[in-house]
Short mmCIF file of N, CA, C and O in Angstrom, two decimals:
data_model
loop_
_atom_site.label_atom_id
_atom_site.label_comp_id
_atom_site.label_asym_id
_atom_site.label_seq_id
_atom_site.Cartn_x
_atom_site.Cartn_y
_atom_site.Cartn_z
N MET A 44 3.12 -14.11 -8.81
CA MET A 44 3.95 -12.93 -8.12
C MET A 44 2.65 -11.84 -8.52
O MET A 44 1.91 -12.06 -8.18
N ALA A 45 3.50 -10.60 -7.62
CA ALA A 45 2.37 -9.62 -7.36
C ALA A 45 1.39 -8.91 -8.51
O ALA A 45 2.08 -8.70 -9.64
N THR A 46 -0.10 -8.93 -8.11
CA THR A 46 -0.60 -7.80 -9.43
C THR A 46 -0.74 -6.58 -9.57
O THR A 46 -1.07 -6.09 -8.00
N PRO A 47 0.02 -5.72 -10.29
CA PRO A 47 0.50 -4.04 -10.21
C PRO A 47 -1.42 -4.23 -10.16
O PRO A 47 -2.47 -3.97 -10.38
N HIS A 48 -1.36 -3.17 -8.85
CA HIS A 48 -2.70 -1.18 -9.65
C HIS A 48 -2.88 -0.76 -10.88
O HIS A 48 -1.38 -0.88 -11.60
N SER A 49 -3.85 -1.22 -11.35
CA SER A 49 -4.70 -1.00 -12.87
C SER A 49 -4.13 0.48 -12.41
O SER A 49 -5.07 1.53 -11.29
N PRO A 50 -3.52 1.47 -13.43
CA PRO A 50 -3.89 3.98 -13.03
C PRO A 50 -4.77 3.79 -12.91
O PRO A 50 -4.78 4.94 -13.19
N ALA A 51 -5.88 3.41 -14.24
CA ALA A 51 -7.21 3.57 -14.46
C ALA A 51 -8.15 4.11 -12.85
O ALA A 51 -8.86 4.72 -12.96
N THR A 52 -7.60 2.81 -11.72
CA THR A 52 -8.60 2.93 -11.03
C THR A 52 -7.70 4.32 -9.62
O THR A 52 -6.56 3.82 -9.31
N PRO A 53 -8.16 4.77 -8.63
CA PRO A 53 -7.49 5.76 -7.40
C PRO A 53 -6.72 4.64 -6.78
O PRO A 53 -7.30 3.53 -6.25
N VAL A 54 -5.40 5.01 -6.33
CA VAL A 54 -5.00 4.39 -5.25
C VAL A 54 -5.35 4.85 -3.50
O VAL A 54 -6.00 5.23 -3.73
N ARG A 55 -5.65 3.97 -3.30
CA ARG A 55 -6.47 3.89 -1.78
C ARG A 55 -6.28 3.75 -1.11
O ARG A 55 -5.09 2.44 -1.02
N LEU A 56 -6.20 4.37 -0.22
CA LEU A 56 -5.08 3.84 1.19
C LEU A 56 -6.00 3.34 1.98
O LEU A 56 -6.63 4.86 2.41
N VAL A 57 -5.56 2.57 3.08
CA VAL A 57 -6.11 1.91 4.39
C VAL A 57 -5.53 2.28 5.84
O VAL A 57 -4.07 2.81 5.70
N THR A 58 -6.09 2.73 6.57
CA THR A 58 -5.71 2.60 8.53
C THR A 58 -5.09 1.79 9.00
O THR A 58 -4.97 0.31 8.38
N LEU A 59 -4.30 1.68 9.73
CA LEU A 59 -4.22 0.48 10.72
C LEU A 59 -4.62 -0.19 10.51
O LEU A 59 -4.92 -1.93 11.36
N ARG A 60 -6.09 0.19 11.44
CA ARG A 60 -7.51 -0.47 11.50
C ARG A 60 -7.97 -1.62 10.56
O ARG A 60 -8.06 -2.73 11.24
N GLU A 61 -8.54 -0.80 9.97
CA GLU A 61 -8.80 -1.87 8.42
C GLU A 61 -6.91 -2.97 8.08
O GLU A 61 -7.65 -3.87 7.59
N VAL A 62 -5.67 -2.64 8.79
CA VAL A 62 -5.28 -3.47 7.99
C VAL A 62 -5.28 -4.90 8.39
O VAL A 62 -5.51 -6.22 8.92
N SER A 63 -5.52 -4.23 9.87
CA SER A 63 -5.99 -4.94 11.41
C SER A 63 -7.26 -5.59 11.16
O SER A 63 -7.04 -7.40 11.23
N GLU A 64 -8.18 -5.30 10.67
CA GLU A 64 -9.06 -5.76 10.72
C GLU A 64 -9.71 -7.24 9.98
O GLU A 64 -9.51 -8.24 9.47
N ARG A 65 -8.44 -6.58 8.34
CA ARG A 65 -8.36 -7.48 7.51
C ARG A 65 -7.20 -8.56 7.70
O ARG A 65 -7.75 -9.98 6.86
N PHE A 66 -6.46 -8.41 7.91
CA PHE A 66 -5.80 -9.35 8.95
C PHE A 66 -5.69 -10.37 9.69
O PHE A 66 -5.64 -11.16 10.09
N GLY A 67 -7.32 -9.74 10.60
CA GLY A 67 -7.61 -10.78 11.48
C GLY A 67 -6.37 -10.33 12.96
O GLY A 67 -5.73 -11.43 13.47
N ILE A 68 -5.77 -9.53 13.40
CA ILE A 68 -3.98 -9.53 14.06
C ILE A 68 -4.32 -8.51 13.97
O ILE A 68 -4.56 -7.53 13.72
N LYS A 69 -3.38 -8.27 15.50
CA LYS A 69 -3.48 -6.99 16.61
C LYS A 69 -2.17 -6.31 16.10
O LYS A 69 -1.76 -7.11 15.37
N LYS A 70 -1.99 -4.35 16.17
CA LYS A 70 -1.16 -3.48 15.42
C LYS A 70 0.05 -4.06 15.88
O LYS A 70 1.06 -4.38 15.50
N THR A 71 0.25 -5.32 17.02
CA THR A 71 1.98 -5.90 17.71
C THR A 71 2.29 -6.36 16.43
O THR A 71 3.72 -6.62 15.78
N ARG A 72 1.33 -7.21 16.12
CA ARG A 72 2.12 -8.79 14.24
C ARG A 72 2.01 -7.43 13.05
O ARG A 72 3.26 -8.07 13.01
N ILE A 73 1.22 -6.72 12.93
CA ILE A 73 1.59 -5.93 12.05
C ILE A 73 2.35 -5.30 12.00
O ILE A 73 3.67 -5.68 10.49
N TYR A 74 3.05 -4.73 13.57
CA TYR A 74 4.44 -4.12 13.58
C TYR A 74 5.37 -5.40 13.27
O TYR A 74 7.01 -4.56 12.63
N ASN A 75 5.61 -6.15 14.07
CA ASN A 75 6.79 -7.24 13.47
C ASN A 75 6.57 -8.25 12.07
O ASN A 75 7.69 -8.16 11.61
N ASP A 76 5.16 -8.04 11.44
CA ASP A 76 6.09 -8.35 10.20
C ASP A 76 6.56 -7.12 8.92
O ASP A 76 6.96 -7.86 8.00
N LEU A 77 5.86 -5.70 9.75
CA LEU A 77 6.33 -4.64 8.32
C LEU A 77 8.04 -4.94 9.09
O LEU A 77 8.90 -4.91 8.02
N ARG A 78 8.85 -5.64 10.20
CA ARG A 78 10.62 -5.19 11.01
C ARG A 78 10.64 -6.29 9.89
O ARG A 78 12.00 -6.55 9.09
N ASP A 79 9.95 -8.55 9.47
CA ASP A 79 10.59 -8.95 9.02
C ASP A 79 10.48 -9.49 8.05
O ASP A 79 10.59 -10.05 7.32
N GLY A 80 9.45 -7.80 7.06
CA GLY A 80 9.12 -7.80 5.62
C GLY A 80 8.48 -8.55 5.03
O GLY A 80 8.09 -9.14 3.48
N THR A 81 7.72 -9.90 5.94
CA THR A 81 6.47 -10.04 5.15
C THR A 81 5.22 -9.02 5.02
O THR A 81 3.83 -9.07 5.08
N LEU A 82 5.02 -8.05 5.54
CA LEU A 82 4.21 -7.02 4.68
C LEU A 82 4.39 -5.34 4.57
O LEU A 82 5.71 -4.65 5.07
N PRO A 83 4.22 -5.17 3.65
CA PRO A 83 4.79 -3.61 3.18
C PRO A 83 4.85 -3.06 4.32
O PRO A 83 3.29 -2.33 4.75
N PRO A 84 5.42 -1.44 3.61
CA PRO A 84 5.65 -0.55 4.00
C PRO A 84 4.27 0.24 4.52
O PRO A 84 3.95 0.50 3.28
N PRO A 85 3.75 1.17 5.35
CA PRO A 85 3.10 2.12 4.93
C PRO A 85 3.61 3.44 4.72
O PRO A 85 4.78 2.90 3.96
N VAL A 86 2.62 4.35 3.72
CA VAL A 86 3.04 5.63 3.26
C VAL A 86 3.38 6.29 4.52
O VAL A 86 1.56 6.57 4.56
N LYS A 87 4.06 7.63 3.93
CA LYS A 87 3.86 8.62 5.59
C LYS A 87 3.13 9.81 4.46
O LYS A 87 2.84 10.19 3.78
N ARG A 88 1.99 10.28 5.40
CA ARG A 88 1.20 11.21 5.11
C ARG A 88 0.88 12.29 6.23
O ARG A 88 0.97 13.70 5.56
N GLY A 89 2.03 12.12 6.58
CA GLY A 89 3.28 12.96 7.47
C GLY A 89 3.71 12.85 8.50
O GLY A 89 4.10 12.05 8.94
N ALA A 90 3.47 13.40 9.41
CA ALA A 90 4.96 12.80 11.05
C ALA A 90 3.91 11.38 11.44
O ALA A 90 4.63 11.06 12.18
N ASN A 91 2.90 11.87 11.60
CA ASN A 91 2.02 11.15 13.22
C ASN A 91 1.15 10.55 11.85
O ASN A 91 -0.48 10.12 12.47
N CYS A 92 1.03 10.39 10.85
CA CYS A 92 0.17 10.22 9.81
C CYS A 92 0.79 8.74 8.82
O CYS A 92 1.53 9.50 8.00
N SER A 93 0.26 7.35 8.76
CA SER A 93 0.28 6.40 8.12
C SER A 93 -0.54 5.61 7.38
O SER A 93 -1.64 5.62 7.90
N ARG A 94 -0.73 5.86 6.84
CA ARG A 94 -1.61 4.62 5.33
C ARG A 94 -1.08 3.85 4.03
O ARG A 94 0.27 3.91 3.86
N TRP A 95 -1.97 2.25 4.84
CA TRP A 95 -1.35 1.03 3.90
C TRP A 95 -1.82 1.85 2.35
O TRP A 95 -2.57 1.84 2.49
N ILE A 96 -1.20 1.09 1.28
CA ILE A 96 -1.95 1.07 0.00
C ILE A 96 -3.09 -0.44 -0.35
O ILE A 96 -2.31 -1.67 -0.21
N ASP A 97 -3.83 -0.29 0.20
CA ASP A 97 -5.09 -1.18 0.15
C ASP A 97 -4.26 -2.39 -0.46
O ASP A 97 -5.16 -3.39 -0.88
N HIS A 98 -4.31 -1.70 -2.23
CA HIS A 98 -4.11 -3.26 -3.29
C HIS A 98 -2.36 -3.95 -3.15
O HIS A 98 -2.55 -4.93 -3.29
N GLU A 99 -1.39 -3.66 -2.46
CA GLU A 99 -0.64 -3.69 -1.61
C GLU A 99 -1.24 -5.02 0.08
O GLU A 99 -0.77 -6.46 -0.70
N ILE A 100 -1.94 -4.46 0.52
CA ILE A 100 -2.93 -5.93 1.15
C ILE A 100 -3.70 -6.82 0.85
O ILE A 100 -2.57 -7.72 1.69
N THR A 101 -3.93 -6.57 -0.32
CA THR A 101 -5.10 -7.25 -0.72
C THR A 101 -4.07 -8.28 -1.58
O THR A 101 -4.15 -9.72 -1.01
N ASN A 102 -2.95 -8.25 -1.99
CA ASN A 102 -1.75 -8.92 -2.19
C ASN A 102 -1.11 -9.85 -1.36
O ASN A 102 -1.21 -11.16 -1.85
N VAL A 103 -1.08 -8.92 -0.43
CA VAL A 103 -0.91 -10.08 0.82
C VAL A 103 -1.60 -11.15 1.00
O VAL A 103 -1.12 -11.86 1.84
N VAL A 104 -2.33 -10.45 1.42
CA VAL A 104 -3.93 -11.48 2.69
C VAL A 104 -3.72 -12.42 1.57
O VAL A 104 -3.73 -13.21 1.69
N ALA A 105 -3.95 -12.34 -0.09
CA ALA A 105 -4.75 -13.46 -0.61
C ALA A 105 -3.26 -14.52 -0.80
O ALA A 105 -3.53 -16.02 -1.36
N ALA A 106 -1.32 -14.17 -0.86
CA ALA A 106 -0.96 -14.88 -0.93
C ALA A 106 -0.96 -15.80 0.50
O ALA A 106 -0.33 -17.02 0.65
N ARG A 107 -0.98 -14.95 1.18
CA ARG A 107 -1.22 -16.17 2.60
C ARG A 107 -2.14 -16.94 2.11
O ARG A 107 -2.53 -17.82 3.37
N VAL A 108 -3.46 -16.55 2.30
CA VAL A 108 -4.33 -17.28 1.95
C VAL A 108 -4.10 -18.23 1.50
O VAL A 108 -4.33 -19.87 1.27
N ALA A 109 -3.30 -18.44 0.61
CA ALA A 109 -2.80 -19.16 -0.65
C ALA A 109 -1.77 -19.85 -0.42
O ALA A 109 -1.18 -20.57 -0.94
N GLY A 110 -1.00 -19.48 1.35
CA GLY A 110 -0.09 -20.51 1.24
C GLY A 110 0.85 -20.13 1.85
O GLY A 110 1.79 -20.98 1.60
N ALA A 111 1.79 -18.95 1.25
CA ALA A 111 2.21 -18.02 0.77
C ALA A 111 3.89 -18.85 1.98
O ALA A 111 2.88 -18.33 3.04
N THR A 112 5.30 -19.03 1.41
CA THR A 112 5.58 -19.23 3.24
C THR A 112 6.51 -17.24 2.83
O THR A 112 6.18 -16.91 2.71
N ASP A 113 6.68 -17.13 4.42
CA ASP A 113 7.38 -16.38 4.88
C ASP A 113 8.63 -15.82 3.95
O ASP A 113 8.48 -14.23 2.89
N ASP A 114 9.38 -16.13 3.25
CA ASP A 114 10.37 -16.78 1.93
C ASP A 114 9.33 -15.53 0.31
O ASP A 114 9.71 -14.92 0.45
N GLU A 115 7.92 -16.13 0.65
CA GLU A 115 7.29 -15.66 -1.24
C GLU A 115 6.26 -14.53 -0.76
O GLU A 115 6.91 -14.22 -1.53
N LEU A 116 6.79 -14.28 0.69
CA LEU A 116 5.82 -13.26 1.02
C LEU A 116 6.81 -12.42 0.56
O LEU A 116 6.49 -10.59 1.05
N ARG A 117 8.05 -12.33 1.06
CA ARG A 117 9.05 -10.89 1.50
C ARG A 117 9.47 -11.16 -0.43
O ARG A 117 9.01 -9.57 -0.42
N HIS A 118 8.94 -11.81 -1.47
CA HIS A 118 9.37 -11.53 -2.94
C HIS A 118 8.18 -10.57 -3.49
O HIS A 118 8.35 -9.92 -3.62
N ILE A 119 7.38 -11.00 -2.77
CA ILE A 119 5.71 -10.35 -2.68
C ILE A 119 6.59 -9.13 -2.84
O ILE A 119 4.93 -8.00 -3.61
N VAL A 120 6.42 -8.70 -1.32
CA VAL A 120 6.22 -7.16 -0.93
C VAL A 120 7.35 -6.95 -1.65
O VAL A 120 7.52 -5.60 -2.13
N ALA A 121 8.40 -7.19 -2.36
CA ALA A 121 9.82 -6.38 -2.15
C ALA A 121 9.25 -5.69 -3.87
O ALA A 121 9.04 -4.95 -4.16
N GLU A 122 8.15 -6.91 -4.61
CA GLU A 122 7.62 -6.18 -5.91
C GLU A 122 7.20 -5.61 -5.69
O GLU A 122 6.60 -4.88 -6.59
N LEU A 123 5.76 -5.54 -5.19
CA LEU A 123 5.22 -4.65 -4.60
C LEU A 123 5.26 -2.83 -4.28
O LEU A 123 5.14 -1.82 -5.49
N VAL A 124 6.31 -2.78 -3.37
CA VAL A 124 6.58 -1.44 -3.27
C VAL A 124 8.04 -0.99 -4.42
O VAL A 124 7.85 -0.18 -4.43
N ALA A 125 8.43 -2.14 -4.96
CA ALA A 125 9.21 -1.81 -6.76
C ALA A 125 8.28 -1.11 -7.25
O ALA A 125 8.63 -0.59 -7.79
N LEU A 126 7.23 -1.70 -7.49
CA LEU A 126 5.89 -1.32 -8.29
C LEU A 126 5.98 0.80 -8.11
O LEU A 126 4.54 0.99 -8.79
N ARG A 127 5.40 0.83 -6.84
CA ARG A 127 4.66 2.21 -6.34
C ARG A 127 4.55 2.82 -7.00
O ARG A 127 4.42 3.89 -7.62
N PRO A 128 6.58 3.15 -7.10
CA PRO A 128 6.25 4.60 -8.44
C PRO A 128 6.11 4.18 -9.90
O PRO A 128 4.93 5.45 -10.87
N VAL A 129 5.89 2.97 -10.22
CA VAL A 129 4.86 2.92 -11.46
C VAL A 129 3.81 3.45 -11.69
O VAL A 129 3.79 3.93 -12.21
N VAL A 130 3.20 3.04 -10.36
CA VAL A 130 1.78 3.20 -10.50
C VAL A 130 1.49 4.46 -10.59
O VAL A 130 0.41 5.11 -10.26
N ALA A 131 2.59 4.97 -9.25
CA ALA A 131 1.98 6.79 -8.56
C ALA A 131 2.31 6.99 -10.11
O ALA A 131 0.96 8.58 -10.06
N THR A 132 2.93 7.57 -10.76
CA THR A 132 3.70 8.43 -11.92
C THR A 132 2.19 8.33 -12.51
O THR A 132 2.78 9.27 -13.14
N PRO A 133 1.96 7.70 -13.13
CA PRO A 133 0.88 8.14 -13.61
C PRO A 133 -0.66 8.59 -13.26
O PRO A 133 -0.85 10.26 -13.75
N LEU A 134 -0.46 8.80 -11.78
CA LEU A 134 -1.92 9.50 -11.15
C LEU A 134 -1.12 10.85 -11.00
O LEU A 134 -1.62 11.26 -11.54
N PHE A 135 0.59 10.70 -10.30
CA PHE A 135 1.08 11.94 -10.42
C PHE A 135 0.47 12.79 -11.46
O PHE A 135 0.82 14.65 -11.53
N ALA A 136 0.85 12.88 -12.32
CA ALA A 136 0.47 13.31 -13.56
C ALA A 136 -0.81 13.68 -14.29
O ALA A 136 -0.61 14.88 -14.90
N GLU A 137 -1.86 12.77 -13.59
CA GLU A 137 -2.70 13.20 -14.01
C GLU A 137 -3.30 14.19 -12.88
O GLU A 137 -4.11 15.75 -13.35
N ALA A 138 -3.01 14.63 -11.98
CA ALA A 138 -3.14 15.14 -10.43
C ALA A 138 -2.61 16.74 -11.24
O ALA A 138 -3.42 17.61 -11.25
N ARG A 139 -1.13 15.83 -11.84
CA ARG A 139 -0.12 17.89 -12.22
C ARG A 139 -0.96 18.38 -13.29
O ARG A 139 -1.46 19.28 -13.43
N ALA A 140 -1.17 17.32 -13.73
CA ALA A 140 -2.43 18.22 -14.96
C ALA A 140 -4.23 19.07 -14.46
O ALA A 140 -3.96 19.85 -15.17
N ALA A 141 -4.03 18.41 -13.61
CA ALA A 141 -5.96 18.74 -13.52
C ALA A 141 -6.14 20.16 -12.85
O ALA A 141 -6.11 20.85 -12.45
N VAL A 142 -4.26 20.34 -11.92
CA VAL A 142 -4.07 21.15 -10.79
C VAL A 142 -3.50 22.42 -12.62
O VAL A 142 -4.52 23.53 -12.13
N ALA A 143 -2.97 22.17 -13.02
CA ALA A 143 -2.40 23.48 -13.38
C ALA A 143 -3.49 23.74 -15.07
O ALA A 143 -3.81 25.11 -15.15
N ALA A 144 -4.68 22.50 -15.14
CA ALA A 144 -5.74 23.75 -16.26
C ALA A 144 -6.40 24.23 -15.60
O ALA A 144 -7.56 25.24 -15.48
N LYS A 145 -6.62 24.13 -13.53
CA LYS A 145 -7.16 24.88 -13.07
C LYS A 145 -7.22 26.19 -12.77
O LYS A 145 -7.64 27.09 -12.92
N GLU A 146 -5.40 26.57 -12.58
CA GLU A 146 -5.01 27.40 -12.80
C GLU A 146 -5.23 27.98 -13.76
O GLU A 146 -4.94 29.51 -13.73
N ALA A 147 -5.00 27.65 -14.89
CA ALA A 147 -4.64 28.51 -15.81
C ALA A 147 -6.39 28.82 -16.26
O ALA A 147 -5.96 29.34 -16.89
N ASN A 148 -7.57 28.31 -15.84
CA ASN A 148 -9.02 28.87 -15.86
C ASN A 148 -8.74 29.93 -15.04
O ASN A 148 -9.86 30.99 -14.86
N ARG A 149 -7.80 30.21 -13.86
CA ARG A 149 -8.57 31.18 -12.67
C ARG A 149 -7.64 32.85 -13.85
O ARG A 149 -8.37 33.75 -13.24
N VAL A 150 -7.19 32.38 -14.93
CA VAL A 150 -6.24 33.70 -15.43
C VAL A 150 -6.87 34.53 -15.86
O VAL A 150 -7.76 33.59 -16.66
#
């Protein structure tokens, strides 16, 4: 089972270059793994900007090192992606509260 991210720490987003360095593979292989479902999809930050969630990549790397099969990796990736709303909701609520407090102090 995938290890969920702790809401106490900020979500770190990593670039394609960082993913490539951590896996030791080229960009083409990364996109093939994405297509095959053995790597979590990136988060879109804009039309031309994608980033991967660090703890998701860490989980996949650990599973690969442990000898997970492609089917096991697909299952892990599906779990990680399904957990995204659970991880993001408290962080989003916290950010929203901080913005609201800041706006309230301006008035």
